[in-house]
Structure formats: C-alpha cells, structure tokens
Amino acid sequence: FMIRLMGLDNKEFILNADNIERLDAIPESVITLINGKKFLVKESNDEIVEKVIMYKRKIYEGNFK
C-alpha cells in the first residue's frame, strides 16, 4: 500500500510512504524522500501525515482492501 497524492501539475501519483524522510511547507508541501528526491504536492502537510497514518494503520490491522 502506498499513498495517493496530487502533484502541482494536477496529476495524481502514488508514493511509497515508507520512503518519506521529511515534509516542508513553502507554502505548498515539499516531500523529501530518503534518497533525496523531492516532490511538490497540493496536499497540506497535515493531509499527508493523515494519509501516512491511515496507510500504517491498514498494515498494522492487516486490512488491505
């Protein structure tokens, strides 16, 4: 499972949440991955954190639907 995000170009993409190292807001959200690659997305940092929590909860609970 991964999280769905919307890029600034209005294209949706899927990101492996386990690779997120850092979130910044400038004011759009900047996601920095552990490999240093960065993504600018429309979601707020709070929305991204909530998506990651839901992703982790699904894994912990074994609910992969």
mmCIF file of N, CA and C in Angstrom:
data_model
loop_
_atom_site.group_PDB
_atom_site.id
_atom_site.type_symbol
_atom_site.label_atom_id
_atom_site.label_comp_id
_atom_site.label_asym_id
_atom_site.label_seq_id
_atom_site.Cartn_x
_atom_site.Cartn_y
_atom_site.Cartn_z
ATOM 1 N N PHE A 1 0.835 -1.202 0.000
ATOM 2 C CA PHE A 1 0.000 0.000 0.000
ATOM 3 C C PHE A 1 0.869 1.251 0.000
ATOM 4 N N MET A 2 0.399 2.216 -0.706
ATOM 5 C CA MET A 2 1.093 3.487 -0.807
ATOM 6 C C MET A 2 0.047 4.586 -0.686
ATOM 7 N N ILE A 3 0.487 5.831 -0.713
ATOM 8 C CA ILE A 3 -0.473 6.923 -0.585
ATOM 9 C C ILE A 3 -0.628 7.641 -1.928
ATOM 10 N N ARG A 4 -1.846 8.108 -2.179
ATOM 11 C CA ARG A 4 -2.154 8.856 -3.401
ATOM 12 C C ARG A 4 -1.983 10.340 -3.127
ATOM 13 N N LEU A 5 -1.277 11.012 -4.013
ATOM 14 C CA LEU A 5 -1.032 12.442 -3.871
ATOM 15 C C LEU A 5 -1.270 13.137 -5.203
ATOM 16 N N MET A 6 -1.501 14.451 -5.142
ATOM 17 C CA MET A 6 -1.721 15.253 -6.328
ATOM 18 C C MET A 6 -0.555 16.210 -6.505
ATOM 19 N N GLY A 7 0.149 16.086 -7.609
ATOM 20 C CA GLY A 7 1.253 16.988 -7.911
ATOM 21 C C GLY A 7 0.735 18.366 -8.295
ATOM 22 N N LEU A 8 1.614 19.340 -8.332
ATOM 23 C CA LEU A 8 1.227 20.698 -8.703
ATOM 24 C C LEU A 8 0.753 20.778 -10.157
ATOM 25 N N ASP A 9 1.061 19.745 -10.947
ATOM 26 C CA ASP A 9 0.616 19.688 -12.338
ATOM 27 C C ASP A 9 -0.769 19.036 -12.469
ATOM 28 N N ASN A 10 -1.443 18.842 -11.324
ATOM 29 C CA ASN A 10 -2.780 18.227 -11.258
ATOM 30 C C ASN A 10 -2.793 16.772 -11.699
ATOM 31 N N LYS A 11 -1.650 16.110 -11.646
ATOM 32 C CA LYS A 11 -1.575 14.686 -11.952
ATOM 33 C C LYS A 11 -1.411 13.909 -10.655
ATOM 34 N N GLU A 12 -2.263 12.906 -10.487
ATOM 35 C CA GLU A 12 -2.182 12.065 -9.297
ATOM 36 C C GLU A 12 -1.029 11.075 -9.457
ATOM 37 N N PHE A 13 -0.353 10.795 -8.346
ATOM 38 C CA PHE A 13 0.677 9.765 -8.354
ATOM 39 C C PHE A 13 0.652 9.028 -7.018
ATOM 40 N N ILE A 14 1.277 7.889 -7.004
ATOM 41 C CA ILE A 14 1.318 7.029 -5.824
ATOM 42 C C ILE A 14 2.736 7.064 -5.272
ATOM 43 N N LEU A 15 2.840 7.247 -3.959
ATOM 44 C CA LEU A 15 4.152 7.354 -3.323
ATOM 45 C C LEU A 15 4.262 6.336 -2.196
ATOM 46 N N ASN A 16 5.385 5.670 -2.120
ATOM 47 C CA ASN A 16 5.651 4.750 -1.023
ATOM 48 C C ASN A 16 5.941 5.579 0.230
ATOM 49 N N ALA A 17 5.015 5.570 1.168
ATOM 50 C CA ALA A 17 5.117 6.399 2.378
ATOM 51 C C ALA A 17 6.318 6.025 3.243
ATOM 52 N N ASP A 18 6.806 4.811 3.115
ATOM 53 C CA ASP A 18 7.958 4.388 3.922
ATOM 54 C C ASP A 18 9.246 5.103 3.509
ATOM 55 N N ASN A 19 9.235 5.744 2.351
ATOM 56 C CA ASN A 19 10.432 6.428 1.862
ATOM 57 C C ASN A 19 10.468 7.916 2.197
ATOM 58 N N ILE A 20 9.448 8.414 2.893
ATOM 59 C CA ILE A 20 9.422 9.834 3.243
ATOM 60 C C ILE A 20 10.389 10.089 4.398
ATOM 61 N N GLU A 21 11.266 11.046 4.190
ATOM 62 C CA GLU A 21 12.201 11.442 5.239
ATOM 63 C C GLU A 21 11.763 12.739 5.901
ATOM 64 N N ARG A 22 11.198 13.656 5.087
ATOM 65 C CA ARG A 22 10.918 14.989 5.615
ATOM 66 C C ARG A 22 9.767 15.639 4.848
ATOM 67 N N LEU A 23 8.980 16.456 5.556
ATOM 68 C CA LEU A 23 7.938 17.281 4.955
ATOM 69 C C LEU A 23 8.223 18.732 5.278
ATOM 70 N N ASP A 24 8.125 19.591 4.266
ATOM 71 C CA ASP A 24 8.277 21.036 4.453
ATOM 72 C C ASP A 24 7.097 21.716 3.772
ATOM 73 N N ALA A 25 6.813 22.950 4.161
ATOM 74 C CA ALA A 25 5.764 23.740 3.516
ATOM 75 C C ALA A 25 6.335 25.102 3.141
ATOM 76 N N ILE A 26 6.163 25.481 1.837
ATOM 77 C CA ILE A 26 6.797 26.732 1.376
ATOM 78 C C ILE A 26 5.934 27.630 0.492
ATOM 79 N N PRO A 27 4.669 27.733 0.391
ATOM 80 C CA PRO A 27 3.609 27.161 1.208
ATOM 81 C C PRO A 27 3.132 25.792 0.740
ATOM 82 N N GLU A 28 3.399 25.385 -0.531
ATOM 83 C CA GLU A 28 2.995 24.032 -0.907
ATOM 84 C C GLU A 28 3.869 23.021 -0.166
ATOM 85 N N SER A 29 3.368 21.815 -0.085
ATOM 86 C CA SER A 29 4.111 20.786 0.638
ATOM 87 C C SER A 29 5.243 20.244 -0.231
ATOM 88 N N VAL A 30 6.398 20.094 0.381
ATOM 89 C CA VAL A 30 7.558 19.504 -0.270
ATOM 90 C C VAL A 30 7.878 18.218 0.478
ATOM 91 N N ILE A 31 7.815 17.106 -0.240
ATOM 92 C CA ILE A 31 8.144 15.811 0.340
ATOM 93 C C ILE A 31 9.557 15.472 -0.087
ATOM 94 N N THR A 32 10.420 15.208 0.885
ATOM 95 C CA THR A 32 11.783 14.764 0.592
ATOM 96 C C THR A 32 11.873 13.290 0.954
ATOM 97 N N LEU A 33 12.310 12.492 -0.008
ATOM 98 C CA LEU A 33 12.464 11.060 0.221
ATOM 99 C C LEU A 33 13.837 10.757 0.800
ATOM 100 N N ILE A 34 14.009 9.539 1.281
ATOM 101 C CA ILE A 34 15.282 9.159 1.893
ATOM 102 C C ILE A 34 16.427 9.177 0.884
ATOM 103 N N ASN A 35 16.100 9.102 -0.413
ATOM 104 C CA ASN A 35 17.146 9.168 -1.437
ATOM 105 C C ASN A 35 17.434 10.607 -1.890
ATOM 106 N N GLY A 36 16.751 11.593 -1.264
ATOM 107 C CA GLY A 36 16.979 12.996 -1.585
ATOM 108 C C GLY A 36 16.049 13.569 -2.641
ATOM 109 N N LYS A 37 15.306 12.717 -3.335
ATOM 110 C CA LYS A 37 14.369 13.199 -4.354
ATOM 111 C C LYS A 37 13.238 13.966 -3.679
ATOM 112 N N LYS A 38 12.771 15.048 -4.333
ATOM 113 C CA LYS A 38 11.733 15.895 -3.762
ATOM 114 C C LYS A 38 10.512 15.930 -4.665
ATOM 115 N N PHE A 39 9.342 16.030 -4.035
ATOM 116 C CA PHE A 39 8.081 16.156 -4.744
ATOM 117 C C PHE A 39 7.310 17.331 -4.171
ATOM 118 N N LEU A 40 6.755 18.171 -5.049
ATOM 119 C CA LEU A 40 5.855 19.246 -4.640
ATOM 120 C C LEU A 40 4.431 18.746 -4.852
ATOM 121 N N VAL A 41 3.602 18.851 -3.816
ATOM 122 C CA VAL A 41 2.235 18.335 -3.909
ATOM 123 C C VAL A 41 1.235 19.360 -3.404
ATOM 124 N N LYS A 42 -0.022 19.171 -3.794
ATOM 125 C CA LYS A 42 -1.092 20.089 -3.405
ATOM 126 C C LYS A 42 -1.589 19.855 -1.984
ATOM 127 N N GLU A 43 -1.473 18.642 -1.492
ATOM 128 C CA GLU A 43 -1.952 18.335 -0.144
ATOM 129 C C GLU A 43 -1.127 19.084 0.896
ATOM 130 N N SER A 44 -1.775 19.440 1.993
ATOM 131 C CA SER A 44 -1.059 20.064 3.111
ATOM 132 C C SER A 44 -0.246 19.005 3.845
ATOM 133 N N ASN A 45 0.694 19.457 4.654
ATOM 134 C CA ASN A 45 1.476 18.509 5.457
ATOM 135 C C ASN A 45 0.559 17.696 6.368
ATOM 136 N N ASP A 46 -0.464 18.346 6.938
ATOM 137 C CA ASP A 46 -1.404 17.622 7.804
ATOM 138 C C ASP A 46 -2.135 16.523 7.034
ATOM 139 N N GLU A 47 -2.535 16.813 5.802
ATOM 140 C CA GLU A 47 -3.203 15.802 4.982
ATOM 141 C C GLU A 47 -2.264 14.645 4.665
ATOM 142 N N ILE A 48 -1.021 14.946 4.386
ATOM 143 C CA ILE A 48 -0.042 13.892 4.087
ATOM 144 C C ILE A 48 0.185 13.018 5.314
ATOM 145 N N VAL A 49 0.334 13.645 6.458
ATOM 146 C CA VAL A 49 0.523 12.884 7.702
ATOM 147 C C VAL A 49 -0.677 11.978 7.940
ATOM 148 N N GLU A 50 -1.895 12.485 7.732
ATOM 149 C CA GLU A 50 -3.100 11.669 7.920
ATOM 150 C C GLU A 50 -3.110 10.486 6.951
ATOM 151 N N LYS A 51 -2.704 10.701 5.707
ATOM 152 C CA LYS A 51 -2.647 9.601 4.739
ATOM 153 C C LYS A 51 -1.633 8.545 5.170
ATOM 154 N N VAL A 52 -0.497 8.978 5.693
ATOM 155 C CA VAL A 52 0.524 8.032 6.149
ATOM 156 C C VAL A 52 0.004 7.241 7.353
ATOM 157 N N ILE A 53 -0.683 7.914 8.264
ATOM 158 C CA ILE A 53 -1.253 7.227 9.429
ATOM 159 C C ILE A 53 -2.256 6.170 8.976
ATOM 160 N N MET A 54 -3.124 6.523 8.037
ATOM 161 C CA MET A 54 -4.113 5.558 7.541
ATOM 162 C C MET A 54 -3.415 4.374 6.860
ATOM 163 N N TYR A 55 -2.367 4.663 6.102
ATOM 164 C CA TYR A 55 -1.577 3.624 5.437
ATOM 165 C C TYR A 55 -0.968 2.671 6.477
ATOM 166 N N LYS A 56 -0.343 3.233 7.495
ATOM 167 C CA LYS A 56 0.289 2.414 8.535
ATOM 168 C C LYS A 56 -0.755 1.618 9.317
ATOM 169 N N ARG A 57 -1.905 2.239 9.565
ATOM 170 C CA ARG A 57 -2.982 1.558 10.294
ATOM 171 C C ARG A 57 -3.463 0.340 9.507
ATOM 172 N N LYS A 58 -3.606 0.490 8.189
ATOM 173 C CA LYS A 58 -4.036 -0.638 7.357
ATOM 174 C C LYS A 58 -3.035 -1.786 7.452
ATOM 175 N N ILE A 59 -1.755 -1.474 7.419
ATOM 176 C CA ILE A 59 -0.726 -2.510 7.521
ATOM 177 C C ILE A 59 -0.791 -3.188 8.884
ATOM 178 N N TYR A 60 -0.888 -2.380 9.948
ATOM 179 C CA TYR A 60 -0.897 -2.920 11.313
ATOM 180 C C TYR A 60 -2.112 -3.816 11.533
ATOM 181 N N GLU A 61 -3.262 -3.377 11.026
ATOM 182 C CA GLU A 61 -4.504 -4.132 11.219
ATOM 183 C C GLU A 61 -4.663 -5.273 10.223
ATOM 184 N N GLY A 62 -3.826 -5.310 9.187
ATOM 185 C CA GLY A 62 -3.937 -6.355 8.181
ATOM 186 C C GLY A 62 -5.116 -6.129 7.250
ATOM 187 N N ASN A 63 -5.597 -4.904 7.157
ATOM 188 C CA ASN A 63 -6.742 -4.577 6.322
ATOM 189 C C ASN A 63 -6.243 -3.995 5.001
ATOM 190 N N PHE A 64 -6.106 -4.838 3.990
ATOM 191 C CA PHE A 64 -5.509 -4.413 2.726
ATOM 192 C C PHE A 64 -6.543 -4.172 1.634
ATOM 193 N N LYS A 65 -7.779 -3.912 1.988
ATOM 194 C CA LYS A 65 -8.837 -3.683 0.989
ATOM 195 C C LYS A 65 -8.878 -2.242 0.586
#
